[in-house]
GROMACS .gro file of C-alpha atoms in nm:
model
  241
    1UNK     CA    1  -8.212  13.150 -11.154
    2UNK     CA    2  -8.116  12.812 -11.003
    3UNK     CA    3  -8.270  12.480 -11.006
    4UNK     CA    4  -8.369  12.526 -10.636
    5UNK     CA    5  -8.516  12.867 -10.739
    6UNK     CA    6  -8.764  12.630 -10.993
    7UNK     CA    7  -8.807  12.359 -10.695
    8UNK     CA    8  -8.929  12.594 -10.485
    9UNK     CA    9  -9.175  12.779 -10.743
   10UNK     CA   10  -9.259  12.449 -10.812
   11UNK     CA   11  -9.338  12.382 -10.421
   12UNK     CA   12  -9.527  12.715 -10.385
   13UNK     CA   13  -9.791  12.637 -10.698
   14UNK     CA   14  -9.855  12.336 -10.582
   15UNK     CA   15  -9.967  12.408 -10.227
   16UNK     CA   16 -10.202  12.716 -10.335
   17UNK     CA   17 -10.338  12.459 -10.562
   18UNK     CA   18 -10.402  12.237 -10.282
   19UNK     CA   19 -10.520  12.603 -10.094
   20UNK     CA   20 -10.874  12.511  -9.957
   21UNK     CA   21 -10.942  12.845 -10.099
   22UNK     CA   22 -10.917  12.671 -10.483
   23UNK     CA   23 -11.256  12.498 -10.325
   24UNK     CA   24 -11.452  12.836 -10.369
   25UNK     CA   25 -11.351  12.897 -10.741
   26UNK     CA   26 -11.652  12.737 -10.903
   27UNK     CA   27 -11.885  12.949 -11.167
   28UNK     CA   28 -12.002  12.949 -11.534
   29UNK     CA   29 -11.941  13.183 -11.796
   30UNK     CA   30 -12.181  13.055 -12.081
   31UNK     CA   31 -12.035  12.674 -12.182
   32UNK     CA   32 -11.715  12.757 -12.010
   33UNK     CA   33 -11.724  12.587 -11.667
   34UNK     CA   34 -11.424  12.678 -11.437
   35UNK     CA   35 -11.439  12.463 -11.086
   36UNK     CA   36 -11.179  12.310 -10.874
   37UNK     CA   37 -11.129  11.974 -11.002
   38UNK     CA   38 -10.965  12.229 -11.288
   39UNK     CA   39 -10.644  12.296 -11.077
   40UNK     CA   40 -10.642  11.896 -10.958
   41UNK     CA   41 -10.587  11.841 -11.298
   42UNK     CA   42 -10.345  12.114 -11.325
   43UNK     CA   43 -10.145  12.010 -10.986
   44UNK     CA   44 -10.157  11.661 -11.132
   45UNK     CA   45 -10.009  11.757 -11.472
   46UNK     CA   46  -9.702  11.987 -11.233
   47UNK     CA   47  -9.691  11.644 -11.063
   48UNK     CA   48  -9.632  11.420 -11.368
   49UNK     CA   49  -9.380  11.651 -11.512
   50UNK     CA   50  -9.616  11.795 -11.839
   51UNK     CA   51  -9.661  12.113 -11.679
   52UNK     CA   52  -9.334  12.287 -11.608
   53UNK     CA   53  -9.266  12.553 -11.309
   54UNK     CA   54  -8.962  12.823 -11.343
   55UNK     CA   55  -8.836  13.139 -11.179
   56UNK     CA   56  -8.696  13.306 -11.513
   57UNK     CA   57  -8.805  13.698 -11.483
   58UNK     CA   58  -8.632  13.794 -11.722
   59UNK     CA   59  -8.922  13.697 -11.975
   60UNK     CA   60  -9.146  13.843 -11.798
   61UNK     CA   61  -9.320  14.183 -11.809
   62UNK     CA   62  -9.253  14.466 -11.540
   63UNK     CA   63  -9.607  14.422 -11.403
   64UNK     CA   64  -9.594  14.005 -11.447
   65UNK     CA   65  -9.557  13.793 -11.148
   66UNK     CA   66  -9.612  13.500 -11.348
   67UNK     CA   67  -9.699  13.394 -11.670
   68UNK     CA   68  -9.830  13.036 -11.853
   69UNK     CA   69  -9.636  12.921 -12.160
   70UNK     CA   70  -9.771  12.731 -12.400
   71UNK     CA   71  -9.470  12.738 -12.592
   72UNK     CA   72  -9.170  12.920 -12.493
   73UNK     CA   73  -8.811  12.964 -12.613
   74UNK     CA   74  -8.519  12.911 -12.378
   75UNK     CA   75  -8.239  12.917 -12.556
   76UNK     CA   76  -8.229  12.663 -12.828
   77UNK     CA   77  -8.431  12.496 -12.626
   78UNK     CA   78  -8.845  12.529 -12.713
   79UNK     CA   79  -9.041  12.422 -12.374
   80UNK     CA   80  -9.453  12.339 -12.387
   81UNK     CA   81  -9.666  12.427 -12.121
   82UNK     CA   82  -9.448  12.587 -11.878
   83UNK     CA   83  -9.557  12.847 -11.574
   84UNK     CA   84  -9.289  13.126 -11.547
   85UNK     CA   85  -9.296  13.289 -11.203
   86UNK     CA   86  -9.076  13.597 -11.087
   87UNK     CA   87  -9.035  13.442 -10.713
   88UNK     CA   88  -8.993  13.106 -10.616
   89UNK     CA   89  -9.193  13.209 -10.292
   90UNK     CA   90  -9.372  13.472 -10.152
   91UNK     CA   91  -9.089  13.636  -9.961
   92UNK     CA   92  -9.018  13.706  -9.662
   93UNK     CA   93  -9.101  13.864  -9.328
   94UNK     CA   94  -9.083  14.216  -9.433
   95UNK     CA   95  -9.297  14.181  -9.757
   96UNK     CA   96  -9.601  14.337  -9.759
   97UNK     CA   97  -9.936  14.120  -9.721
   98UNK     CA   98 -10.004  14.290 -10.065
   99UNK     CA   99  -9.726  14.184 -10.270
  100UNK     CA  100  -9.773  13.844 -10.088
  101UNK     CA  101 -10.142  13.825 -10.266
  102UNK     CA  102 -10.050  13.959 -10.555
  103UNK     CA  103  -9.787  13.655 -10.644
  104UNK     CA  104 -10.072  13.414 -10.525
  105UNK     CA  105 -10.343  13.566 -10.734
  106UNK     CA  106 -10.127  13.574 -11.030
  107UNK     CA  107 -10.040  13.191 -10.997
  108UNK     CA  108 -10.427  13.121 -10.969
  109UNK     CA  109 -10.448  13.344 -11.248
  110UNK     CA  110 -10.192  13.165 -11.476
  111UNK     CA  111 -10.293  12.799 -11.333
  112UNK     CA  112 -10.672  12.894 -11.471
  113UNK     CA  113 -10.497  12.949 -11.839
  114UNK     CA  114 -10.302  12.621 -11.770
  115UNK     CA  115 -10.651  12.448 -11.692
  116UNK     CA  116 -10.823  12.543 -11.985
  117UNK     CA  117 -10.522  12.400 -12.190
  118UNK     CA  118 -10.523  12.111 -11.976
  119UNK     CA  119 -10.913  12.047 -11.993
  120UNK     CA  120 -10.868  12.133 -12.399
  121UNK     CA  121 -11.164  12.372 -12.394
  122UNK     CA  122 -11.323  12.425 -12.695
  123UNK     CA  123 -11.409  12.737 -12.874
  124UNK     CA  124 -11.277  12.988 -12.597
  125UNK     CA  125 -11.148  13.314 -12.672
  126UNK     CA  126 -10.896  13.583 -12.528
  127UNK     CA  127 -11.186  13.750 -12.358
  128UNK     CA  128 -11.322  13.397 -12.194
  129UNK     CA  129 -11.021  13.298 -12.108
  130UNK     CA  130 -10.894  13.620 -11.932
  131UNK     CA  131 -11.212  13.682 -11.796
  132UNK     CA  132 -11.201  13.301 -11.610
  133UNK     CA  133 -10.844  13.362 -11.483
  134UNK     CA  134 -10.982  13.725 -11.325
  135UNK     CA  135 -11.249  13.613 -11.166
  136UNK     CA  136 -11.070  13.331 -11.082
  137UNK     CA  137 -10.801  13.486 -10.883
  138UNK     CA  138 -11.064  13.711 -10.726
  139UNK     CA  139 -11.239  13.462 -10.536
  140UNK     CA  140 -10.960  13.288 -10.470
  141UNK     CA  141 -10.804  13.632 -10.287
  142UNK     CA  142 -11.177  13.671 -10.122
  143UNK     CA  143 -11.232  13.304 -10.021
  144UNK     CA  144 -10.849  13.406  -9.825
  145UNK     CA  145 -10.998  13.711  -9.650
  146UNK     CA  146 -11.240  13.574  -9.509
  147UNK     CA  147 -11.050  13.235  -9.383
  148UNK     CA  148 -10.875  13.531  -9.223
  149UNK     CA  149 -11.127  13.676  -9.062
  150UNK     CA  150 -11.020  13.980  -9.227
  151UNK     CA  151 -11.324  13.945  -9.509
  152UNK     CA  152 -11.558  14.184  -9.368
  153UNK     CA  153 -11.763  14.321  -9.606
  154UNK     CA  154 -11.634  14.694  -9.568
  155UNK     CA  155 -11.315  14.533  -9.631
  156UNK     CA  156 -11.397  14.394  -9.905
  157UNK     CA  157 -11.566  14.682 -10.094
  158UNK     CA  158 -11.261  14.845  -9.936
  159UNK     CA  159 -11.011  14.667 -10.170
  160UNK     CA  160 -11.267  14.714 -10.443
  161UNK     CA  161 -11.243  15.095 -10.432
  162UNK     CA  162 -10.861  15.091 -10.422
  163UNK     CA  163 -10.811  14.870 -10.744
  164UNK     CA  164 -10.724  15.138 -11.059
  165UNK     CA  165 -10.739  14.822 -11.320
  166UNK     CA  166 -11.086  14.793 -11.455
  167UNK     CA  167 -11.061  14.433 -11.537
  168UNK     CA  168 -10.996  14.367 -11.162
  169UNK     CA  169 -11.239  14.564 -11.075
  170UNK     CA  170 -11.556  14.411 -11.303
  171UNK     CA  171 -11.389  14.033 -11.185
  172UNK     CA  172 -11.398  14.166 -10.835
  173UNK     CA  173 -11.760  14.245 -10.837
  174UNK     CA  174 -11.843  13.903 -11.029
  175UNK     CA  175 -11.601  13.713 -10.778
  176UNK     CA  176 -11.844  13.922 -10.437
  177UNK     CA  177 -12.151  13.791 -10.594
  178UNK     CA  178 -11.999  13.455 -10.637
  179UNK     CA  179 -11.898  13.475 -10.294
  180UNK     CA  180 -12.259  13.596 -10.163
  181UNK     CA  181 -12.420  13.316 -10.363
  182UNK     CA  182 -12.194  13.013 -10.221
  183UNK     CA  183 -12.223  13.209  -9.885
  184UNK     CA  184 -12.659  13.201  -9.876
  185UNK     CA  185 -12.703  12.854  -9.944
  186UNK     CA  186 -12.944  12.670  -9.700
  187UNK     CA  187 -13.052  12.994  -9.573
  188UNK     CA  188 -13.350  13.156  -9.719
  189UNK     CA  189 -13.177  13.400  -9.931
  190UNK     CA  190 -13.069  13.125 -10.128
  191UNK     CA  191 -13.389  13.144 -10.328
  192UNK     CA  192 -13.319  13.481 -10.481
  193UNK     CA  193 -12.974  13.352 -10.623
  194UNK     CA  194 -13.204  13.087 -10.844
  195UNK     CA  195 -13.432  13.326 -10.948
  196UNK     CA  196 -13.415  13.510 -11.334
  197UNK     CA  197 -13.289  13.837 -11.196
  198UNK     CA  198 -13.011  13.723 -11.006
  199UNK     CA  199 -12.911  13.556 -11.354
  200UNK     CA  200 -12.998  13.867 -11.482
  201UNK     CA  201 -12.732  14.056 -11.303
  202UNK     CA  202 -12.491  13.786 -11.333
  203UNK     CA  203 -12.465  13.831 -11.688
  204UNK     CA  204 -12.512  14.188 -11.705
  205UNK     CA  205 -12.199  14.149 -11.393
  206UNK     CA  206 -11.991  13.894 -11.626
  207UNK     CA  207 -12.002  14.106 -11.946
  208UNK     CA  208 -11.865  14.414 -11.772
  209UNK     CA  209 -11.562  14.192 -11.715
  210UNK     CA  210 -11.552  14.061 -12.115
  211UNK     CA  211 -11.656  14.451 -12.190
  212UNK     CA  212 -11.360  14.594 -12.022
  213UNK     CA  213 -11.076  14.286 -12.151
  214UNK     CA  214 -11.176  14.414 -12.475
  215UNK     CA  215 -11.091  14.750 -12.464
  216UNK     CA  216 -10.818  14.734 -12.241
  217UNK     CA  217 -10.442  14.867 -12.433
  218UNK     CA  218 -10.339  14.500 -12.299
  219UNK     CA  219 -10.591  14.299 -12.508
  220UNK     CA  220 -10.757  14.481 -12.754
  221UNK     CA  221 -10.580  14.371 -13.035
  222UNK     CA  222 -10.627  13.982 -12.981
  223UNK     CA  223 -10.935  13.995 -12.725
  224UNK     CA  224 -11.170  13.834 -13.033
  225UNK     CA  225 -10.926  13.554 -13.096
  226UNK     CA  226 -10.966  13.215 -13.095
  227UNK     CA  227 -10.702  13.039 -12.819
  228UNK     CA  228 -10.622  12.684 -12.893
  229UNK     CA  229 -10.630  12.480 -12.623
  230UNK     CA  230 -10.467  12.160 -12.744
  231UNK     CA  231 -10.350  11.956 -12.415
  232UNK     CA  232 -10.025  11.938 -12.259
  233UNK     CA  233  -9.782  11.669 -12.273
  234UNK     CA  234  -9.599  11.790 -12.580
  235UNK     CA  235  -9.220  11.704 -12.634
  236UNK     CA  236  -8.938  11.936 -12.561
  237UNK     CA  237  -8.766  12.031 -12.863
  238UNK     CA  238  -8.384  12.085 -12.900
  239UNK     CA  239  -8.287  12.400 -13.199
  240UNK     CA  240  -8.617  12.479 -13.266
  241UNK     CA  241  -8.916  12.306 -13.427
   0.00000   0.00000   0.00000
């Protein structure tokens, strides 16, 4: 692809992180805290050149729209801490509103991995950090609808019943209960989202979401391990390390 291809990826990630829907994406999965200062950090890092953007699909899988790199070869060339999209936008007239959200949810998807490295996280996981950029890109797709006016609540259980991933579906239902939490504050239902059952259901919500990354063919094999998340910043190297 061409270096305006990587300008304009570059263009695209940085105004869905500056998406008043990023505002929305704040929740807690144990000591794992995931809120939108997160993607300022990540927009800043794009910004100061430690975060790399690309349109290379070629490294990609089929079903990929994007990807994070910590470390990626190009060439003889090894790149830190670089986001790989398939698109450098979300097309054009004639593509449909689907494919649209699917590239955005999978760049808040891969810029919720990038944060974590960013943020240096400690002691996270395959499953946690999966499980963040899920849920993640679910609210952020939700938050959308309903700036749209097209988030009724049939429509969202709507989208819900459609999904055939089980991951998106358990980070759906955490991401609606988010939603209805942020949604009930200074009203009195706001009381029953601070009480023990709602956290109750949270969790029991949450681990459906680590429960199915676990078992999925996609993660199974390296859901349990430890991720590093060591910073960005990191020199390009020239013929290999």
């Amino acid at each position: 692809m061409t270096a305006q291809d990587d300008k304009n990826a570059t263009s695209l990630v940085q105004r869905v992180l500056k998406d008043p829907a990023i505002g929305e994406i704040s929740f807690q999965m144990g000591d794992v805290s995931v809120s939108p200062t997160m993607y300022q950090k990540v927009s800043q890092e794009i910004a100061n050149g430690n975060i790399m953007v690309i349109v290379q699909p070629d490294v990609l899988k089929a079903n990929e729209a994007g990807k994070y790199f910590r470390e990626l070869k190009l060439g003889n060339t090894t790149v830190f801490d670089v986001l790989v999209l398939r698109f450098p936008d979300l097309g054009d007239r004639s593509t449909p509103i689907n494919e649209q959200s699917h590239r955005i949810a999978a760049i808040v998807h891969e810029c919720t991995h990038a944060g974590f490295n960013v943020l240096k996280v400690p002691n996270m996981t395959n499953i946690t950090h999966e499980s963040g950029a899920y849920i993640a890109q679910s609210i952020f797709v939700i938050a959308k609808m309903f700036a749209a006016s097209a988030g009724h609540p049939e429509r969202v259980h709507l989208d819900r019943v459609r999904m055939t991933d089980p991951i998106e579906k358990a980070a759906w239902d955490v991401a609606v209960m988010l939603h209805d939490e942020a949604a009930s504050a200074n009203t009195p239902a706001a009381r029953y989202y601070k009480s023990p059952d709602y956290a109750v259901k949270y969790w029991q919500t949450l681990s459906k979401v680590f429960t199915a990354i676990s078992v999925s063919d996609e993660y199974k094999k390296i859901a349990k391990d430890k991720v590093k998340n060591v910073g960005v910043g990191r020199v390009i190297q020239q013929g290999g390390h």
